[in-house]
Amino acid sequence: MVRYNPNEIEPRWQAYWDEHHTFATPEKVGEKKRYVLDMFPYPSGDGLHVGHPEGYTATDIVSRFARARGESVLHPMGFDAFGLPAEEHAIKTGEHPRVQTQRNIDNFTRQLKMLGFSYDWDRVLATTDEEYFRWTQWIFGVLYDTWFDHDQQKGRPISELPIPAEVAAEGELAIEQYRDSKRLAYLDDALVNWCPKLGTVLANEEVVDGKSEVGGHPVKRIPLRQWMLRITDYAERLLEGLDDLDWPTGIKKLQSDWIGRSTGGEVDFYLQRGAAGDDTGPFVAFKRARETEGFPTDPGKDCLRVYTTRPDTLFGATYMVVAPEHPLIDVLVKPEQKDEVDAYREKASFKSDRERTDGDRAKTGVFTGSHAINPADGRSIPIWVADYVLAGYGTGAIMAVPAHDERDFEFAVAFDLPVIPVVDPPADHKQRVEILAGKACFAAEGVAINSGEYDGKTTAEVKAALTAELARQGLACEAVNYKLRDWLFSRQRFWGEPFPVLHEIDSEGNATGVRRLVPDDQLPVTLPELADFKPHGRPEPPLAKADDDWLIVELDGKRYRRETNTMPQWAGSCWYYLRYIDPKNSDALIDPQKEKDWMPVDLYVGGAEHAVLHLLYSRFWHKVLFDRGHVTCPEPFGKLVNQGMILGEVEFTSFVDPSGKHVSTKDVKKDSEGNRVHKATGEPVEIVALTEEQVVKKGEGFVLASDASIKVVSRAFKMSKSRGNVVNPDSVVRDYGADSLRLYEMFMGPLEATKPWAMNGVGGVRSFLDRVWRMIIDEPEDELKLSDAVVDTACDEEQLRVLHQTIRKVTEDNEAMSFNTAIAKMMEFTNHFTRCETRPREAMESFLILLAPYAPHMCEELWKHLGHNESISLQPWPEWDEAALVQASIEIPVQINGKVKAKISLSPDAKPNEMGEAALADAAVQNAIGDKKVVKTIAVPGRMVNLVVK
RNA sequence: GCUGCUGUAGCUCAGGGGUAGAGCGCCUCCUUGGUAAGGAUGAGGUCAUGGGUUCAAAUCCCAUCAGCAGCUCCA
């Protein structure tokens, strides 16, 4: 009895592949190359999750398939190994993050090998390797050394930055400061989440509702000097570059929304000094100056500059709002308002960006006491401060047009500010009357009213005309804005890449303001050894705790203090795809010829959760490297596929009220705090789990078996430790084998879909593999022996057709990454051939090559038993023969008025008229026609006949 | 609120203007005391709903409903 035993077969073949370097990347790239990349994992302490192997299996199939077709394949794997969990573990236990990280990497490696992926393990890397982050630091140096030339839309060396004469006149220090203000990597004061109680700075994800996730202590937003990357300079290029990428449209849209390009205008509102009407003199002077000098780059302190996408609604601007952090706020606030404004700003500082921009919050704000003059009509309008205006977008100030902007309208209602409609909605608009009365808001386009000489013009016309007129007066100019912000690139953490930056200090140890990069030949800057990893209680990075022999550096006779921030986790993942190509290069981040040979990545597979940040950051770095001549392709990832999430097993749940009575899901709603309550009584309800026996299908959903009026919830949930529905790949491999796990993950459904796990589905594909085994091996025999049905004769016509249909389907589906359908076809093949008395060897062998990318261990084993000494992974992919696909005679349906009434047998190349005749000759057809008349005959060769009768 | 995706067998999913499919599950029968068995049969579908286009719609178009996911004060 020799049964299929994956636990014995799989480790043996994994060892064989390792030993023979079966999947080594070819040194020389052949005619066609394919770079197949997985998003590398963060090696968490929990090990692989069944979600990981989904994408990895897909890319593995693509890689094995491509190799079989003679392509040169690069298919590497690595680890995104810096990150918070290891550091938290270190704080708790004192164990160095490096130790835990290595342990996790080892475990991940074991699991990945256990699944039989054909990675080139000689190229494995971790972002925490010193030889890797040496080049991460080096790339930071490139960013530091680059400025963005907006005219050329290109990053250029800082040495080529034109220095304005007035700067040059001030000397070296001024020139250096000017350069610093243009570098792609620059220092700025950014807000961090400082938790005084914990004595540490927190990452955004560690802050929940303005409190620390750990302990629930208040978190304050305080400014800290930090590194920023000027990704906004690349906004336009990042947006345009999307066009040519073979990415899911959803992801492209997410990125383009994230970049958020909008066009509009910037408009200056003159700040009124005294009471209304007092400003005629200075205001006239201001206007006259503007008319001659034009619109200045820097608005100065005389006016408040706003950005608007609707300059056509200027006549409807009834007040203005500045962000709590607006730089002019101290000028704007009148003494009698100061206390109130200060209190408001203090309160706002405790809110995270997230909170301030969250949902349908009621609008808050405070009057500053100042007024500005509306340039359209000279009206005096009040200036408020409110946190619904963000300091970081546009100019940090808006003109509020409550009649035509929802947010402004809400604010105006809350604070009783006037609403003046200036756009007449289309006549058939439901709320037109309310809108015209200032009782409702209308944000779309229409015809101008209450807008002086512009009345009657369309929104587009007013926009153009009014902007032009204000531009002529030097009060406005067209402007483009992006939602995208510069990338806050430093973290106050230990477990990250140190910056290769030195700050000069004087003999007293005080910073002089001069900075320099660590010279390339002194990279990498490694992490210092710390006695412990506990926070030191100041809003500074943990590296500041390091000893002076790390912290203080002498170079060229000057003393420097090292930068103590570290880079964010994103840094290492921004360029790892380049390093795989040349992982051991100690002279450069990548060899230029190898870069040309392998880039760009042909297929990149990973989760949609990285749709925006990782992919945008990578593209940004890549474009900088491209501009600086280090890479030759403008985009790193040609084709991108997102695998869907794998959910836990489907669960049935119901709700019970406090008395323990079941409540139908129809009668449950969420209250304002998100708790589930009974719709009618408002009583809280509790979720209870149900077994399969307790429910029964009814219509669209499920109901309680004991009471059909109670609808229950039937759905799968995200796998989570707390829910206890996590499936562990180790146990699946132990119980079913790696090939079954691989096959099941692919058979669950389309790669991109979200799908629930079902353990009996794994059993299903396992029995398919058992069937394949028995199709070839004589299982009842004690000695391993081929089945007697496997013979050396040729296929009969039907077998040949089934074989070639299968070759075609699997080939085409592999290309299209439609793995589930390819598997279904291979199941059909197996069903057909196991029913055959004889199974020609040629068919079995071709089939095994088709199945090998999916279930490589088993196919290697069967291939060997069929008498081959060479790995099946090295066999060429079979080709299908069109001639074998055609049938001598096929069944054609005959429809009467579009309904199938009979079937006739015909040659596949019968002509339409022959088909019509054959159909009419059929007794069943005649019967169906009865005494009606055939008025039309439609015959589609090879498909069907339709007779239209009356 | 906005955006996107999805509604096909009890479940998970293919297909896609012209014959309704796979795996799992289920019924019946057969084989088998190494068996998380195997084999053979069969049942089960108004292709979410309502319109439209067409000789013909599950498929294309429009609307509606339901589910899921993501985003959301960006002026």
mmCIF file of C-alpha atoms (C1' of nucleotides) in Angstrom, chain A residues 1 3 262 307-309 356-357 361 363 388 390 393 398 407 483 485 697 715 735 748 750 754 756 764 766 771 774 820-821 827 831 835 891 895 900 903 938 944 946, chain B residues 3-5 7 10-15 18-25 34-41 48 55-57 66-75:
data_model
loop_
_atom_site.group_PDB
_atom_site.id
_atom_site.type_symbol
_atom_site.label_atom_id
_atom_site.label_comp_id
_atom_site.label_asym_id
_atom_site.label_seq_id
_atom_site.Cartn_x
_atom_site.Cartn_y
_atom_site.Cartn_z
ATOM 1 C CA MET A 1 0.000 0.000 0.000
ATOM 2 C CA ARG A 3 -0.533 6.072 -0.477
ATOM 3 C CA SER A 262 -7.105 70.446 -7.496
ATOM 4 C CA TYR A 307 -6.902 79.108 -1.727
ATOM 5 C CA THR A 308 -10.209 78.307 -3.384
ATOM 6 C CA THR A 309 -11.391 75.988 -6.127
ATOM 7 C CA ARG A 356 -9.915 66.848 13.620
ATOM 8 C CA THR A 357 -10.861 65.453 10.273
ATOM 9 C CA ARG A 361 -18.201 66.472 13.878
ATOM 10 C CA LYS A 363 -18.160 72.671 13.791
ATOM 11 C CA TYR A 388 -12.128 72.525 10.269
ATOM 12 C CA LEU A 390 -6.242 72.668 8.164
ATOM 13 C CA TYR A 393 -3.502 72.522 3.050
ATOM 14 C CA ILE A 398 -10.237 80.037 3.483
ATOM 15 C CA ARG A 407 -18.769 72.814 5.677
ATOM 16 C CA LYS A 483 -3.726 66.978 -0.762
ATOM 17 C CA ARG A 485 1.781 66.414 2.175
ATOM 18 C CA LYS A 697 -31.661 28.801 4.963
ATOM 19 C CA ARG A 715 -20.718 36.026 7.547
ATOM 20 C CA ASP A 735 -2.734 17.669 8.357
ATOM 21 C CA MET A 748 -10.815 29.365 -3.142
ATOM 22 C CA PRO A 750 -10.165 34.694 -7.819
ATOM 23 C CA THR A 754 -12.020 38.449 -0.345
ATOM 24 C CA PRO A 756 -13.698 32.939 3.700
ATOM 25 C CA GLY A 764 -11.568 18.641 -1.017
ATOM 26 C CA ARG A 766 -6.500 16.982 -0.841
ATOM 27 C CA ARG A 771 -7.047 11.026 -7.042
ATOM 28 C CA ARG A 774 -4.091 6.991 -7.815
ATOM 29 C CA ASN A 820 -8.950 28.755 -9.612
ATOM 30 C CA THR A 821 -10.301 28.052 -13.082
ATOM 31 C CA MET A 827 -9.917 18.373 -11.876
ATOM 32 C CA ASN A 831 -12.106 12.916 -13.541
ATOM 33 C CA ARG A 835 -12.554 6.775 -15.709
ATOM 34 C CA GLU A 891 -24.321 18.749 -30.555
ATOM 35 C CA GLN A 895 -34.225 27.066 -30.419
ATOM 36 C CA VAL A 900 -34.134 25.435 -26.668
ATOM 37 C CA LYS A 903 -30.598 19.119 -30.082
ATOM 38 C CA ILE A 938 -30.736 32.274 -37.448
ATOM 39 C CA MET A 944 -26.852 27.024 -32.392
ATOM 40 C CA ASN A 946 -32.819 29.651 -33.767
ATOM 41 C "C1'" U B 3 -16.075 55.585 -4.111
ATOM 42 C "C1'" G B 4 -15.301 50.682 -5.512
ATOM 43 C "C1'" C B 5 -16.495 45.538 -5.688
ATOM 44 C "C1'" G B 7 -25.222 39.157 -5.875
ATOM 45 C "C1'" G B 10 -27.133 24.187 0.652
ATOM 46 C "C1'" C B 11 -21.640 26.314 0.837
ATOM 47 C "C1'" U B 12 -17.222 28.428 -1.860
ATOM 48 C "C1'" C B 13 -16.786 29.999 -6.642
ATOM 49 C "C1'" A B 14 -16.236 29.494 -12.505
ATOM 50 C "C1'" G B 15 -18.772 30.976 -16.932
ATOM 51 C "C1'" G B 18 -27.084 31.271 -28.293
ATOM 52 C "C1'" U B 19 -27.013 23.525 -24.261
ATOM 53 C "C1'" A B 20 -26.400 26.070 -16.528
ATOM 54 C "C1'" G B 21 -20.726 24.447 -14.738
ATOM 55 C "C1'" A B 22 -16.574 22.769 -10.841
ATOM 56 C "C1'" G B 23 -15.189 21.413 -5.852
ATOM 57 C "C1'" C B 24 -17.303 20.548 -1.137
ATOM 58 C "C1'" G B 25 -21.950 18.910 0.980
ATOM 59 C "C1'" G B 34 -5.494 -0.504 7.011
ATOM 60 C "C1'" U B 35 -10.281 3.501 5.894
ATOM 61 C "C1'" A B 36 -8.945 10.980 7.573
ATOM 62 C "C1'" A B 37 -11.521 5.258 2.105
ATOM 63 C "C1'" G B 38 -12.754 4.364 -3.161
ATOM 64 C "C1'" G B 39 -16.209 3.869 -7.331
ATOM 65 C "C1'" A B 40 -21.046 4.614 -9.869
ATOM 66 C "C1'" U B 41 -25.522 7.119 -10.103
ATOM 67 C "C1'" A B 48 -30.888 39.410 -6.490
ATOM 68 C "C1'" C B 55 -34.621 36.702 -33.359
ATOM 69 C "C1'" A B 56 -32.444 35.393 -28.530
ATOM 70 C "C1'" A B 57 -30.443 38.335 -21.963
ATOM 71 C "C1'" A B 66 -28.957 43.675 -0.530
ATOM 72 C "C1'" G B 67 -23.993 42.555 1.156
ATOM 73 C "C1'" C B 68 -18.869 43.784 1.684
ATOM 74 C "C1'" A B 69 -14.584 46.881 1.550
ATOM 75 C "C1'" G B 70 -12.174 51.478 1.514
ATOM 76 C "C1'" C B 71 -12.224 56.770 2.007
ATOM 77 C "C1'" U B 72 -14.162 61.005 4.217
ATOM 78 C "C1'" C B 73 -14.089 68.560 6.921
ATOM 79 C "C1'" C B 74 -8.443 69.084 1.411
ATOM 80 C "C1'" A B 75 -11.653 74.894 0.701
#
